[in-house]
Structure formats: structure tokens, C-alpha cells
Tab-separated table of N, CA, C and O in Angstrom:
chain	number	residue	atom	x	y	z
A	1	MET	N	0.848	-1.184	0.060
A	1	MET	CA	0.029	0.072	-0.087
A	1	MET	C	0.885	1.200	0.053
A	1	MET	O	1.808	1.365	0.749
A	2	VAL	N	0.630	2.223	-0.772
A	2	VAL	CA	1.362	3.456	-1.021
A	2	VAL	C	0.794	4.380	-0.046
A	2	VAL	O	-0.476	4.613	-0.091
A	3	ASN	N	1.519	4.997	0.782
A	3	ASN	CA	0.993	6.124	1.571
A	3	ASN	C	2.264	7.349	1.455
A	3	ASN	O	3.128	7.229	0.647
A	4	ASN	N	2.073	8.447	1.985
A	4	ASN	CA	2.708	9.729	1.974
A	4	ASN	C	4.075	9.534	2.300
A	4	ASN	O	5.092	9.937	1.714
A	5	LEU	N	4.254	8.544	3.448
A	5	LEU	CA	5.683	8.341	3.860
A	5	LEU	C	6.419	7.503	2.772
A	5	LEU	O	7.510	7.799	2.453
A	6	ASN	N	5.783	6.524	2.201
A	6	ASN	CA	6.380	5.664	1.137
A	6	ASN	C	6.734	6.700	0.063
A	6	ASN	O	7.929	6.439	-0.446
A	7	VAL	N	5.912	7.497	-0.431
A	7	VAL	CA	6.238	8.384	-1.600
A	7	VAL	C	7.451	9.225	-1.058
A	7	VAL	O	8.410	9.466	-1.911
A	8	LYS	N	7.519	9.803	0.009
A	8	LYS	CA	8.436	10.649	0.461
A	8	LYS	C	10.037	9.853	0.622
A	8	LYS	O	11.089	10.461	0.133
A	9	ASN	N	9.805	8.719	0.828
A	9	ASN	CA	11.074	7.866	1.101
A	9	ASN	C	11.601	7.451	-0.451
A	9	ASN	O	12.833	7.397	-0.646
A	10	ILE	N	10.681	7.169	-1.266
A	10	ILE	CA	11.163	6.814	-2.561
A	10	ILE	C	11.551	8.160	-3.284
A	10	ILE	O	12.703	8.135	-4.235
A	11	ILE	N	10.995	9.297	-3.086
A	11	ILE	CA	11.575	10.563	-3.688
A	11	ILE	C	13.048	10.779	-3.160
A	11	ILE	O	13.945	11.228	-3.976
A	12	THR	N	13.222	10.607	-1.939
A	12	THR	CA	14.663	10.575	-1.199
A	12	THR	C	15.511	9.635	-1.971
A	12	THR	O	16.704	9.886	-2.285
A	13	GLY	N	15.042	8.480	-2.107
A	13	GLY	CA	15.880	7.387	-2.831
A	13	GLY	C	16.237	7.848	-4.332
A	13	GLY	O	17.410	7.556	-4.645
A	14	TRP	N	15.306	8.569	-5.052
A	14	TRP	CA	15.686	8.955	-6.398
A	14	TRP	C	16.701	10.013	-6.299
A	14	TRP	O	17.569	10.103	-7.149
A	15	LYS	N	16.508	11.031	-5.312
A	15	LYS	CA	17.585	11.963	-5.128
A	15	LYS	C	18.968	11.536	-4.770
A	15	LYS	O	20.000	11.748	-5.368
A	16	ASN	N	18.940	10.445	-3.844
A	16	ASN	CA	20.151	9.757	-3.627
A	16	ASN	C	20.849	8.945	-4.825
A	16	ASN	O	22.017	8.847	-4.943
A	17	PHE	N	19.935	8.420	-5.671
A	17	PHE	CA	20.227	7.616	-6.868
A	17	PHE	C	20.976	8.655	-7.733
A	17	PHE	O	22.074	8.492	-8.353
A	18	ILE	N	20.587	9.905	-7.872
A	18	ILE	CA	21.382	10.998	-8.698
A	18	ILE	C	22.515	11.378	-8.099
A	18	ILE	O	23.518	11.624	-8.713
A	19	SER	N	22.549	11.605	-6.648
A	19	SER	CA	23.826	12.131	-5.991
A	19	SER	C	24.890	11.099	-5.858
A	19	SER	O	26.033	11.509	-5.826
A	20	LYS	N	24.470	10.030	-5.561
A	20	LYS	CA	25.349	8.785	-5.229
A	20	LYS	C	26.454	9.218	-4.350
A	20	LYS	O	27.718	8.917	-4.483
A	21	SER	N	26.132	9.468	-3.120
A	21	SER	CA	27.215	9.741	-2.093
A	21	SER	C	27.751	8.331	-1.769
A	21	SER	O	27.093	7.229	-1.960
A	22	GLU	N	28.989	8.449	-1.168
A	22	GLU	CA	29.641	7.123	-0.906
A	22	GLU	C	28.844	6.265	0.119
A	22	GLU	O	28.760	5.089	0.133
A	23	VAL	N	28.468	7.059	1.154
A	23	VAL	CA	27.612	6.359	2.263
A	23	VAL	C	26.473	5.636	1.773
A	23	VAL	O	26.194	4.492	2.084
A	24	THR	N	25.724	6.388	0.992
A	24	THR	CA	24.481	5.824	0.381
A	24	THR	C	24.799	4.644	-0.645
A	24	THR	O	24.125	3.835	-0.512
A	25	GLU	N	25.805	4.754	-1.405
A	25	GLU	CA	26.197	3.765	-2.423
A	25	GLU	C	26.561	2.429	-1.655
A	25	GLU	O	26.425	1.320	-2.067
A	26	LYS	N	27.269	2.505	-0.527
A	26	LYS	CA	27.673	1.503	0.300
A	26	LYS	C	26.507	0.666	0.836
A	26	LYS	O	26.368	-0.549	0.684
A	27	LEU	N	25.555	1.432	1.487
A	27	LEU	CA	24.123	0.772	1.911
A	27	LEU	C	23.484	0.225	0.661
A	27	LEU	O	22.927	-0.819	0.676
A	28	ALA	N	23.392	0.979	-0.313
A	28	ALA	CA	22.641	0.400	-1.385
A	28	ALA	C	23.201	-0.775	-2.132
A	28	ALA	O	22.583	-1.722	-2.487
A	29	THR	N	24.594	-0.892	-2.028
A	29	THR	CA	25.278	-2.015	-2.533
A	29	THR	C	24.815	-3.325	-1.604
A	29	THR	O	24.577	-4.374	-2.329
A	30	ASP	N	24.967	-3.128	-0.363
A	30	ASP	CA	24.508	-4.220	0.621
A	30	ASP	C	23.068	-4.764	0.349
A	30	ASP	O	22.798	-5.842	0.271
A	31	ARG	N	22.234	-3.713	-0.031
A	31	ARG	CA	20.720	-3.796	-0.004
A	31	ARG	C	20.421	-4.612	-1.550
A	31	ARG	O	19.778	-5.509	-1.554
A	32	ALA	N	21.257	-4.219	-2.225
A	32	ALA	CA	21.150	-4.898	-3.781
A	32	ALA	C	21.483	-6.255	-3.824
A	32	ALA	O	20.690	-7.005	-4.426
A	33	GLU	N	22.474	-6.517	-2.927
A	33	GLU	CA	22.800	-7.928	-2.989
A	33	GLU	C	21.567	-8.829	-2.349
A	33	GLU	O	21.492	-10.056	-2.945
A	34	VAL	N	20.865	-8.370	-1.441
A	34	VAL	CA	19.862	-9.051	-0.905
A	34	VAL	C	18.640	-8.958	-1.778
A	34	VAL	O	18.005	-10.074	-2.116
A	35	CYS	N	18.339	-7.939	-2.468
A	35	CYS	CA	17.158	-7.905	-3.417
A	35	CYS	C	17.517	-8.577	-4.605
A	35	CYS	O	16.394	-9.240	-5.194
A	36	ALA	N	18.695	-8.810	-5.156
A	36	ALA	CA	19.037	-9.533	-6.391
A	36	ALA	C	18.521	-11.129	-6.196
A	36	ALA	O	18.306	-11.630	-7.142
A	37	THR	N	18.577	-11.608	-5.008
A	37	THR	CA	18.151	-13.036	-4.773
A	37	THR	C	16.625	-13.096	-4.235
A	37	THR	O	16.321	-14.304	-4.087
A	38	CYS	N	16.039	-12.055	-4.156
A	38	CYS	CA	14.517	-12.133	-3.582
A	38	CYS	C	13.730	-12.432	-4.688
A	38	CYS	O	13.798	-11.784	-5.773
A	39	PRO	N	12.807	-13.352	-4.380
A	39	PRO	CA	11.753	-13.696	-5.418
A	39	PRO	C	10.705	-12.514	-5.804
A	39	PRO	O	10.111	-12.603	-6.788
A	40	ASN	N	10.792	-11.460	-4.968
A	40	ASN	CA	9.918	-10.408	-5.148
A	40	ASN	C	10.561	-9.216	-6.165
A	40	ASN	O	9.877	-8.465	-6.418
A	41	ALA	N	11.897	-9.539	-6.435
A	41	ALA	CA	12.526	-8.606	-7.382
A	41	ALA	C	12.028	-8.921	-8.788
A	41	ALA	O	12.343	-10.110	-9.187
A	42	LYS	N	11.407	-8.138	-9.429
A	42	LYS	CA	10.966	-8.379	-10.761
A	42	LYS	C	11.358	-7.481	-11.841
A	42	LYS	O	11.439	-6.215	-11.360
A	43	GLN	N	11.478	-7.755	-12.983
A	43	GLN	CA	11.977	-6.758	-13.986
A	43	GLN	C	10.729	-5.917	-14.552
A	43	GLN	O	9.669	-6.553	-14.803
A	44	GLY	N	11.019	-4.516	-14.508
A	44	GLY	CA	9.909	-3.729	-15.016
A	44	GLY	C	10.155	-3.235	-16.658
A	44	GLY	O	11.355	-2.985	-16.938
A	45	LYS	N	9.237	-3.138	-17.355
A	45	LYS	CA	9.581	-2.746	-18.752
A	45	LYS	C	9.971	-1.369	-18.950
A	45	LYS	O	10.857	-0.960	-19.509
A	46	LEU	N	9.356	-0.471	-18.112
A	46	LEU	CA	9.788	0.976	-18.208
A	46	LEU	C	11.028	1.183	-17.559
A	46	LEU	O	11.801	2.048	-17.729
A	47	LEU	N	11.326	0.604	-16.333
A	47	LEU	CA	12.466	0.739	-15.494
A	47	LEU	C	13.784	0.172	-16.363
A	47	LEU	O	14.832	0.506	-15.962
A	48	ALA	N	13.590	-0.527	-17.284
A	48	ALA	CA	14.741	-1.098	-17.958
A	48	ALA	C	15.535	-0.017	-18.638
A	48	ALA	O	16.674	0.021	-19.178
A	49	PHE	N	14.828	1.264	-18.812
A	49	PHE	CA	15.590	2.499	-19.375
A	49	PHE	C	16.266	3.143	-18.426
A	49	PHE	O	17.071	4.163	-18.913
A	50	ILE	N	16.272	2.770	-17.205
A	50	ILE	CA	17.023	3.617	-16.111
A	50	ILE	C	18.274	2.829	-15.853
A	50	ILE	O	18.134	1.593	-15.239
A	51	LYS	N	19.355	3.291	-16.293
A	51	LYS	CA	20.717	2.579	-15.968
A	51	LYS	C	21.145	2.749	-14.518
A	51	LYS	O	21.091	3.942	-13.946
A	52	ASP	N	21.655	1.755	-13.992
A	52	ASP	CA	22.105	1.704	-12.625
A	52	ASP	C	23.489	1.097	-12.352
A	52	ASP	O	23.764	0.207	-13.333
A	53	SER	N	24.242	1.648	-11.697
A	53	SER	CA	25.603	1.172	-11.625
A	53	SER	C	25.671	-0.284	-10.790
A	53	SER	O	26.395	-1.064	-10.928
A	54	LEU	N	24.491	-0.635	-10.064
A	54	LEU	CA	24.269	-1.727	-9.520
A	54	LEU	C	23.487	-2.665	-10.436
A	54	LEU	O	22.214	-2.639	-10.508
A	55	LYS	N	24.174	-3.253	-11.314
A	55	LYS	CA	23.526	-4.101	-12.297
A	55	LYS	C	22.608	-5.208	-11.836
A	55	LYS	O	21.676	-5.461	-12.615
A	56	GLU	N	22.877	-5.659	-10.684
A	56	GLU	CA	22.094	-6.903	-10.235
A	56	GLU	C	20.349	-6.431	-10.091
A	56	GLU	O	19.725	-7.232	-9.882
A	57	ILE	N	20.125	-5.074	-9.782
A	57	ILE	CA	18.976	-4.593	-9.586
A	57	ILE	C	18.295	-3.756	-10.608
A	57	ILE	O	17.263	-3.051	-10.599
A	58	GLU	N	19.214	-3.406	-11.787
A	58	GLU	CA	18.860	-2.436	-12.742
A	58	GLU	C	17.629	-2.842	-13.288
A	58	GLU	O	17.410	-4.148	-13.749
A	59	GLY	N	16.642	-2.049	-13.519
A	59	GLY	CA	15.486	-2.250	-14.197
A	59	GLY	C	14.433	-2.980	-13.373
A	59	GLY	O	13.306	-3.403	-14.005
A	60	ALA	N	14.692	-3.322	-12.121
A	60	ALA	CA	13.780	-4.057	-11.322
A	60	ALA	C	12.960	-3.263	-10.306
A	60	ALA	O	13.296	-2.050	-10.040
A	61	TYR	N	11.888	-3.919	-9.858
A	61	TYR	CA	10.985	-3.343	-8.854
A	61	TYR	C	10.729	-4.399	-7.921
A	61	TYR	O	11.058	-5.682	-7.937
A	62	CYS	N	10.280	-3.989	-6.728
A	62	CYS	CA	9.654	-4.890	-5.709
A	62	CYS	C	8.352	-5.175	-5.949
A	62	CYS	O	7.532	-4.197	-5.863
A	63	ASN	N	8.061	-6.586	-6.077
A	63	ASN	CA	6.755	-6.981	-6.301
A	63	ASN	C	5.923	-6.799	-4.985
A	63	ASN	O	4.627	-6.920	-5.079
A	64	SER	N	6.526	-6.606	-3.813
A	64	SER	CA	5.829	-6.465	-2.464
A	64	SER	C	5.157	-5.120	-2.388
A	64	SER	O	4.170	-4.955	-1.990
A	65	CYS	N	5.962	-4.231	-2.793
A	65	CYS	CA	5.543	-2.809	-2.556
A	65	CYS	C	5.415	-1.904	-3.712
A	65	CYS	O	4.721	-0.953	-3.901
A	66	GLY	N	5.871	-2.644	-4.807
A	66	GLY	CA	5.829	-1.941	-6.153
A	66	GLY	C	6.813	-0.803	-6.214
A	66	GLY	O	6.980	-0.178	-7.373
A	67	CYS	N	7.840	-0.649	-5.534
A	67	CYS	CA	8.824	0.403	-5.708
A	67	CYS	C	9.922	-0.067	-6.599
A	67	CYS	O	10.381	-1.137	-6.656
A	68	PRO	N	10.434	0.934	-7.297
A	68	PRO	CA	11.622	0.665	-8.074
A	68	PRO	C	12.777	0.346	-7.178
A	68	PRO	O	13.106	1.173	-6.449
A	69	LEU	N	13.662	-0.604	-7.546
A	69	LEU	CA	14.686	-0.959	-6.662
A	69	LEU	C	15.805	0.041	-6.634
A	69	LEU	O	16.547	0.261	-5.531
A	70	SER	N	16.094	0.729	-7.750
A	70	SER	CA	17.055	1.667	-7.790
A	70	SER	C	16.906	2.862	-6.738
A	70	SER	O	17.947	3.221	-6.328
A	71	ALA	N	15.609	3.285	-6.553
A	71	ALA	CA	15.354	4.102	-5.491
A	71	ALA	C	15.185	3.443	-4.148
A	71	ALA	O	15.705	4.042	-3.096
A	72	LYS	N	14.422	2.355	-3.964
A	72	LYS	CA	14.170	1.772	-2.870
A	72	LYS	C	15.546	1.382	-2.028
A	72	LYS	O	15.432	1.737	-0.848
A	73	ILE	N	16.477	1.075	-2.612
A	73	ILE	CA	17.715	0.636	-1.807
A	73	ILE	C	18.408	1.823	-1.390
A	73	ILE	O	19.336	1.674	-0.658
A	74	ARG	N	18.137	2.942	-1.927
A	74	ARG	CA	18.717	4.276	-1.590
A	74	ARG	C	18.070	5.166	-0.743
A	74	ARG	O	18.323	6.282	-0.379
A	75	SER	N	16.946	4.624	-0.409
A	75	SER	CA	15.904	5.384	0.383
A	75	SER	C	16.125	5.118	1.883
A	75	SER	O	16.761	4.187	2.191
A	76	ASN	N	15.339	5.780	2.719
A	76	ASN	CA	15.242	5.573	4.298
A	76	ASN	C	14.100	4.618	4.401
A	76	ASN	O	13.823	4.345	5.681
A	77	ASP	N	13.662	4.042	3.532
A	77	ASP	CA	12.593	3.105	3.710
A	77	ASP	C	12.941	1.727	4.256
A	77	ASP	O	14.278	1.534	4.167
A	78	ILE	N	12.072	0.788	4.615
A	78	ILE	CA	12.786	-0.495	5.025
A	78	ILE	C	12.176	-1.556	3.809
A	78	ILE	O	11.104	-1.242	3.200
A	79	CYS	N	12.701	-2.699	3.997
A	79	CYS	CA	12.129	-3.658	3.009
A	79	CYS	C	10.887	-4.170	3.466
A	79	CYS	O	10.662	-4.525	4.700
A	80	PRO	N	9.844	-4.592	2.823
A	80	PRO	CA	8.511	-4.837	3.148
A	80	PRO	C	8.607	-6.357	3.550
A	80	PRO	O	7.678	-6.799	4.140
A	81	GLU	N	9.640	-7.019	3.171
A	81	GLU	CA	9.764	-8.367	3.652
A	81	GLU	C	10.747	-8.498	4.807
A	81	GLU	O	11.242	-9.512	5.193
A	82	ASN	N	11.068	-7.240	5.452
A	82	ASN	CA	12.096	-7.194	6.569
A	82	ASN	C	13.467	-7.979	6.354
A	82	ASN	O	13.913	-8.547	7.138
A	83	LYS	N	13.944	-7.745	5.019
A	83	LYS	CA	15.211	-8.376	4.685
A	83	LYS	C	16.378	-7.424	5.053
A	83	LYS	O	17.434	-7.819	4.915
A	84	TRP	N	15.910	-6.130	5.148
A	84	TRP	CA	17.060	-5.079	5.545
A	84	TRP	C	16.367	-3.939	6.067
A	84	TRP	O	15.144	-3.774	5.994
């Protein structure tokens, strides 16, 4: 379910995706490793156009919450499956 907090977290995630600070990218790398093996990580047709340095989640979204993983792993949000 999408709520205002989720939207704010994903917007922050997209900002972090663009800025790519060292701290954010370390956290994103750790989270991407988990998401890459998660059965809820699905490839999105539109997301395929967004290039990510973390290739294991490039173009993917979370089927549990619907968030694009490039933003989700860089946000202040939590994994809907409590994996990180």
C-alpha cells in the first residue's frame, strides 16, 4: 500500500540515486545483494531504461511494495519483507 511516507522515502531514494554519495552507495550495494536474490524482485518494462551502476537490480522493482529498486535501496524506507 502506498502512503505519503512511502512516496517521500522513494523521492529521497531517487535524489540519492542521482547524487550517489559514498555512504548511500555502500548501503545500496549491501541492499542490492539481498534484493538480487529475492523472489519479489521483478524486471519492469519501463524501468529497463533507467541505468544503474548496481547491475544486479537494474530495471527491477519490488513486487511486494511496487517500488523501483534503484530508488528503494537508496531510500530511508525499509524492506517490506524485513530483509534489510
